[in-house]
Coordinates of N, CA and C in Angstrom, one line a residue:
X1 N 63.6 172.0 148.0 CA 64.0 172.0 146.7 C 65.2 171.0 146.5
X2 N 64.9 170.1 145.5 CA 65.9 169.0 145.2 C 66.8 169.5 144.1
X3 N 68.1 169.1 144.3 CA 69.0 169.5 143.2 C 69.5 168.1 142.7
X4 N 69.8 168.1 141.4 CA 70.3 166.9 140.8 C 71.7 167.3 140.1
X5 N 72.6 166.5 140.4 CA 73.9 166.8 139.8 C 74.1 165.8 138.7
X6 N 74.7 166.3 137.6 CA 75.0 165.5 136.4 C 76.5 165.4 136.3
X7 N 77.0 164.2 136.2 CA 78.5 164.1 136.0 C 78.8 164.1 134.6
X8 N 79.9 164.8 134.3 CA 80.4 164.9 132.9 C 80.9 163.5 132.5
X9 N 80.8 163.2 131.3 CA 81.3 161.9 130.8 C 82.9 161.9 131.0
X10 N 83.4 160.7 131.3 CA 84.8 160.6 131.5 C 85.4 160.6 130.1
X11 N 86.5 161.4 130.0 CA 87.2 161.4 128.7 C 88.2 160.3 128.6
X12 N 88.2 159.7 127.5 CA 89.1 158.6 127.3 C 90.2 159.2 126.4
X13 N 91.4 159.1 126.8 CA 92.5 159.6 126.0 C 92.9 158.6 125.0
X14 N 93.7 159.0 124.0 CA 94.1 158.2 123.0 C 95.0 157.1 123.4
X15 N 95.9 157.5 124.4 CA 96.8 156.5 125.1 C 96.0 155.4 125.8
X16 N 94.9 155.7 126.5 CA 94.0 154.8 127.2 C 93.4 153.9 126.2
X17 N 92.8 154.4 125.1 CA 92.2 153.6 124.2 C 93.2 152.6 123.5
X18 N 94.4 153.1 123.2 CA 95.5 152.2 122.7 C 95.8 151.1 123.6
X19 N 96.0 151.4 124.9 CA 96.2 150.4 125.9 C 95.1 149.4 126.0
X20 N 93.9 149.8 125.9 CA 92.6 149.0 126.0 C 92.6 148.0 124.9
X21 N 92.8 148.5 123.7 CA 92.8 147.7 122.5 C 93.9 146.7 122.5
X22 N 95.1 147.1 122.9 CA 96.2 146.1 123.0 C 95.8 145.0 124.0
X23 N 95.3 145.4 125.2 CA 95.0 144.4 126.2 C 93.9 143.5 125.7
X24 N 92.9 144.0 125.0 CA 91.8 143.2 124.4 C 92.4 142.2 123.5
X25 N 93.3 142.6 122.7 CA 93.9 141.7 121.6 C 94.7 140.6 122.3
X26 N 95.5 140.9 123.3 CA 96.3 139.9 124.0 C 95.3 138.9 124.8
X27 N 94.3 139.4 125.4 CA 93.3 138.6 126.0 C 92.6 137.7 125.0
X28 N 92.2 138.2 123.9 CA 91.6 137.5 122.8 C 92.5 136.3 122.3
X29 N 93.7 136.6 122.1 CA 94.6 135.6 121.7 C 94.9 134.6 122.7
X30 N 94.9 134.9 123.9 CA 95.1 134.0 125.1 C 94.0 133.1 125.2
X31 N 92.8 133.6 125.0 CA 91.5 132.7 125.0 C 91.3 131.9 123.8
X32 N 91.7 132.4 122.6 CA 91.3 131.8 121.4 C 92.4 131.2 120.6
X33 N 93.6 131.4 121.0 CA 94.8 130.9 120.2 C 95.0 131.7 118.9
X34 N 95.7 131.1 118.0 CA 96.1 131.8 116.8 C 94.8 132.2 116.0
X35 N 94.8 133.4 115.6 CA 93.6 134.0 114.9 C 94.0 135.0 113.8
X36 N 93.1 135.1 112.8 CA 93.3 136.1 111.8 C 92.8 137.4 112.2
X37 N 93.0 138.5 111.5 CA 92.7 139.8 111.8 C 91.2 140.0 111.9
X38 N 90.4 139.4 111.0 CA 89.0 139.6 111.0 C 88.3 138.9 112.2
X39 N 88.9 137.8 112.7 CA 88.4 137.2 113.9 C 88.7 138.0 115.2
X40 N 89.9 138.6 115.2 CA 90.3 139.4 116.3 C 89.4 140.7 116.3
X41 N 89.2 141.2 115.2 CA 88.4 142.5 115.1 C 86.9 142.2 115.7
X42 N 86.4 141.1 115.4 CA 85.1 140.7 115.9 C 85.0 140.5 117.5
X43 N 86.3 140.2 118.0 CA 86.4 139.9 119.5 C 86.8 141.1 120.3
X44 N 87.1 142.2 119.7 CA 87.5 143.4 120.5 C 86.7 144.6 120.0
X45 N 86.7 145.6 120.8 CA 85.9 146.8 120.5 C 86.7 147.9 119.8
X46 N 87.2 147.5 118.6 CA 88.0 148.5 117.8 C 87.7 148.1 116.3
X47 N 88.0 149.0 115.4 CA 87.8 148.8 114.0 C 89.0 148.0 113.4
X48 N 88.9 147.5 112.3 CA 89.9 146.6 111.6 C 91.2 147.4 111.5
X49 N 91.2 148.7 111.0 CA 92.4 149.4 110.9 C 93.2 149.6 112.3
X50 N 92.5 149.8 113.3 CA 93.0 150.0 114.6 C 93.6 148.7 115.1
X51 N 92.9 147.6 114.9 CA 93.4 146.2 115.2 C 94.7 145.9 114.5
X52 N 94.7 146.2 113.1 CA 96.0 146.0 112.4 C 97.1 146.8 112.9
X53 N 96.9 148.1 113.3 CA 97.9 149.0 113.8 C 98.5 148.4 115.2
X54 N 97.5 147.9 116.1 CA 98.0 147.4 117.4 C 98.7 146.1 117.2
X55 N 98.2 145.3 116.3 CA 98.9 144.0 116.0 C 100.3 144.2 115.5
X56 N 100.5 145.3 114.7 CA 101.9 145.6 114.2 C 102.7 146.0 115.4
X57 N 102.2 146.9 116.3 CA 102.9 147.3 117.5 C 103.3 146.1 118.4
X58 N 102.4 145.3 118.6 CA 102.6 144.1 119.5 C 103.6 143.1 118.8
X59 N 103.5 143.0 117.6 CA 104.5 142.2 116.9 C 105.9 142.8 116.9
X60 N 106.1 144.0 116.8 CA 107.3 144.7 116.8 C 108.0 144.5 118.2
X61 N 107.2 144.6 119.3 CA 107.7 144.5 120.6 C 107.9 143.0 121.0
X62 N 107.4 142.1 120.2 CA 107.7 140.7 120.5 C 106.6 139.9 121.3
X63 N 105.5 140.6 121.6 CA 104.4 140.0 122.4 C 103.6 139.0 121.6
X64 N 103.5 139.3 120.3 CA 102.8 138.3 119.4 C 103.7 138.0 118.2
X65 N 103.3 137.0 117.4 CA 103.9 136.7 116.1 C 102.9 136.3 115.1
X66 N 103.3 136.4 113.9 CA 102.4 136.0 112.8 C 103.1 134.8 112.1
X67 N 102.3 133.9 111.5 CA 102.9 132.8 110.9 C 103.3 133.0 109.4
X68 N 103.0 134.2 109.0 CA 103.4 134.6 107.6 C 104.3 135.8 107.7
X69 N 105.5 135.8 107.0 CA 106.4 137.1 107.0 C 105.7 138.3 106.4
X70 N 106.0 139.4 107.0 CA 105.4 140.7 106.6 C 105.4 141.0 105.1
X71 N 106.5 140.6 104.4 CA 106.6 140.9 103.1 C 105.7 140.1 102.1
X72 N 105.0 139.0 102.6 CA 104.1 138.3 101.6 C 102.7 138.2 102.3
X73 N 102.4 139.1 103.2 CA 101.0 139.0 103.8 C 99.9 139.4 102.9
X74 N 100.2 140.1 101.8 CA 99.1 140.6 100.8 C 98.5 139.4 100.2
X75 N 99.3 138.3 100.0 CA 98.8 137.1 99.2 C 98.3 136.0 100.2
X76 N 98.7 136.0 101.4 CA 98.4 135.0 102.4 C 97.9 135.6 103.7
X77 N 96.8 135.0 104.2 CA 96.2 135.5 105.5 C 97.0 135.0 106.6
X78 N 97.6 136.0 107.4 CA 98.4 135.6 108.6 C 97.5 135.3 109.8
X79 N 98.0 134.4 110.6 CA 97.4 134.1 111.8 C 98.3 134.6 112.9
X80 N 97.8 135.3 113.9 CA 98.6 135.9 114.9 C 98.4 135.1 116.2
X81 N 99.5 134.9 116.9 CA 99.4 134.2 118.2 C 100.4 134.8 119.2
X82 N 100.2 134.5 120.4 CA 101.0 135.0 121.5 C 102.4 134.4 121.5
X83 N 103.4 135.1 121.9 CA 104.7 134.6 122.2 C 104.8 134.5 123.7
X84 N 105.8 134.0 124.3 CA 106.0 133.9 125.7 C 106.1 135.3 126.3
X85 N 106.6 136.3 125.5 CA 106.6 137.7 126.0 C 105.2 138.3 126.2
X86 N 104.2 137.7 125.5 CA 102.8 138.2 125.7 C 102.1 137.5 126.8
X87 N 102.7 136.5 127.4 CA 102.0 135.8 128.5 C 102.5 136.3 129.8
X88 N 101.7 136.2 130.9 CA 102.2 136.6 132.2 C 103.2 135.6 132.7
X89 N 104.2 136.1 133.4 CA 105.3 135.1 133.9 C 104.7 134.0 134.7
X90 N 105.2 132.8 134.4 CA 104.7 131.6 135.1 C 105.4 131.6 136.5
X91 N 104.7 131.3 137.5 CA 105.1 131.2 138.9 C 105.9 129.8 138.9
X92 N 107.1 129.8 139.4 CA 107.9 128.6 139.5 C 107.2 127.7 140.5
X93 N 107.2 126.4 140.2 CA 106.5 125.4 141.1 C 107.5 124.7 142.0
X94 N 107.1 124.3 143.1 CA 107.9 123.6 144.1 C 107.7 122.1 143.7
X95 N 108.8 121.4 143.5 CA 108.6 120.0 143.1 C 108.7 119.1 144.4
X96 N 107.6 118.4 144.6 CA 107.6 117.5 145.7 C 107.6 116.0 145.2
X97 N 108.4 115.2 145.9 CA 108.5 113.8 145.5 C 107.8 112.9 146.5
X98 N 107.0 112.0 145.9 CA 106.2 111.1 146.8 C 106.4 109.7 146.2
X99 N 106.2 108.7 147.1 CA 106.3 107.3 146.7 C 105.2 106.6 147.5
X100 N 104.8 105.4 146.9 CA 103.7 104.6 147.6 C 104.3 103.9 148.7
X101 N 103.9 104.2 149.9 CA 104.4 103.6 151.1 C 103.7 102.3 151.4
X102 N 102.4 102.3 151.1 CA 101.6 101.1 151.4 C 100.3 101.1 150.5
X103 N 100.0 99.9 150.1 CA 98.7 99.8 149.2 C 97.9 98.6 149.8
X104 N 96.7 99.0 150.3 CA 95.8 98.0 150.8 C 94.4 98.5 150.8
X105 N 93.4 97.6 150.8 CA 92.0 98.1 150.9 C 91.5 99.1 149.9
X106 N 92.1 99.1 148.7 CA 91.7 100.1 147.7 C 92.3 101.4 148.0
X107 N 93.3 101.6 148.8 CA 93.9 102.8 149.1 C 95.4 102.8 149.0
X108 N 96.0 103.8 148.5 CA 97.5 104.0 148.4 C 97.9 105.0 149.4
X109 N 98.8 104.6 150.3 CA 99.3 105.5 151.3 C 100.6 106.1 150.7
X110 N 100.7 107.4 150.7 CA 101.8 108.1 150.0 C 102.7 108.7 151.1
X111 N 104.0 108.6 150.9 CA 105.0 109.2 151.8 C 105.7 110.3 151.0
X112 N 106.1 111.3 151.7 CA 106.8 112.5 151.0 C 108.2 112.5 151.3
X113 N 109.0 112.4 150.3 CA 110.5 112.5 150.5 C 110.8 113.9 151.0
X114 N 110.2 115.0 150.6 CA 110.5 116.3 151.0 C 110.0 116.7 152.4
X115 N 108.9 116.1 152.9 CA 108.4 116.4 154.2 C 108.3 115.1 155.0
X116 N 109.3 114.7 155.7 CA 109.3 113.5 156.4 C 108.2 113.5 157.4
X117 N 107.5 112.4 157.5 CA 106.4 112.2 158.4 C 105.1 112.6 157.8
X118 N 105.0 113.3 156.7 CA 103.8 113.6 156.1 C 103.3 112.5 155.2
X119 N 102.1 112.1 155.3 CA 101.5 111.1 154.5 C 100.2 111.6 153.9
X120 N 99.7 110.9 152.8 CA 98.4 111.2 152.2 C 97.9 110.0 151.7
X121 N 96.6 109.9 151.4 CA 96.0 108.7 150.7 C 95.4 109.0 149.4
X122 N 95.5 108.1 148.5 CA 94.8 108.2 147.2 C 94.1 107.0 146.9
X123 N 93.1 107.0 146.2 CA 92.2 105.9 145.8 C 92.8 105.1 144.6
X124 N 93.5 105.8 143.7 CA 94.1 105.2 142.5 C 95.4 105.9 142.1
X125 N 96.1 105.4 141.2 CA 97.3 106.0 140.8 C 97.1 107.4 140.2
X126 N 96.0 107.5 139.4 CA 95.6 108.8 138.8 C 95.4 109.9 139.9
X127 N 94.9 109.5 141.0 CA 94.6 110.5 142.1 C 95.8 110.9 142.9
X128 N 97.0 110.3 142.7 CA 98.2 110.6 143.5 C 98.6 112.1 143.4
X129 N 98.7 112.7 142.2 CA 99.2 114.1 142.2 C 98.3 115.0 142.9
X130 N 96.9 114.9 142.8 CA 96.0 115.8 143.5 C 96.1 115.6 145.0
X131 N 96.1 114.3 145.4 CA 96.3 114.0 146.8 C 97.6 114.6 147.4
X132 N 98.7 114.5 146.7 CA 99.9 115.0 147.2 C 100.0 116.5 147.2
X133 N 99.4 117.1 146.2 CA 99.3 118.6 146.2 C 98.5 119.1 147.4
X134 N 97.3 118.5 147.6 CA 96.4 118.9 148.7 C 97.1 118.7 150.0
X135 N 97.8 117.6 150.2 CA 98.5 117.4 151.6 C 99.6 118.4 151.7
X136 N 100.4 118.6 150.7 CA 101.5 119.6 150.8 C 101.0 121.0 151.0
X137 N 99.9 121.3 150.4 CA 99.3 122.7 150.6 C 98.8 122.8 152.1
X138 N 98.1 121.8 152.6 CA 97.7 121.9 154.0 C 98.9 122.0 154.9
X139 N 100.0 121.3 154.6 CA 101.2 121.2 155.4 C 102.0 122.5 155.4
X140 N 102.1 123.1 154.2 CA 102.9 124.3 154.1 C 102.2 125.6 154.1
X141 N 100.9 125.5 153.8 CA 100.1 126.8 153.7 C 100.2 127.4 152.3
X142 N 100.9 126.8 151.4 CA 101.0 127.4 150.0 C 99.9 126.8 149.2
X143 N 99.4 127.5 148.1 CA 98.4 127.1 147.3 C 98.7 125.7 146.5
X144 N 97.7 124.9 146.3 CA 97.9 123.6 145.7 C 98.6 123.8 144.3
X145 N 98.2 124.7 143.5 CA 98.8 124.9 142.2 C 100.3 125.4 142.2
X146 N 100.8 125.6 143.4 CA 102.2 125.9 143.4 C 103.1 124.7 143.5
X147 N 102.6 123.5 143.5 CA 103.3 122.3 143.6 C 103.3 121.5 142.3
X148 N 104.4 120.9 141.9 CA 104.5 119.9 140.9 C 104.9 118.6 141.6
X149 N 104.3 117.5 141.2 CA 104.4 116.3 141.8 C 105.3 115.3 141.0
X150 N 106.3 114.7 141.7 CA 107.1 113.7 141.0 C 106.9 112.5 141.8
X151 N 106.5 111.4 141.1 CA 106.2 110.1 141.7 C 107.4 109.2 141.6
X152 N 107.9 108.7 142.7 CA 109.1 107.9 142.7 C 108.6 106.4 142.9
X153 N 109.2 105.5 142.1 CA 108.8 104.1 142.2 C 109.9 103.3 142.9

């Protein structure tokens, strides 16, 4: 005899739905930039009244801002956008300083002021930052995007 078990649907609490809607709004604004309520409503899984309520909460806490003051919003359509409080904190970058040590045969040899003895090559001036980040990443073991490059002349 075979038995089949049926799982009961997961209950979503009001708090969970609120957090989900807030998260969807922040993600929508991060992807699309400044947007009006109707655009945001089409981009999230909530009705217009819910979106307006969550926008008001997010604006009060400083995660988003509107380009129109609250007292004149009835006459003008506001556009909502993220503030720095609504963005994830940016990881500080390590600044590395490089200079062109030698240029010949279509290659630029780069020397690092911060890591003596480390060199890298680039094919053109435009390629210097990427080549420097790549070499510094291999040398230190840190991700390439954790470096900002300063080119010294």
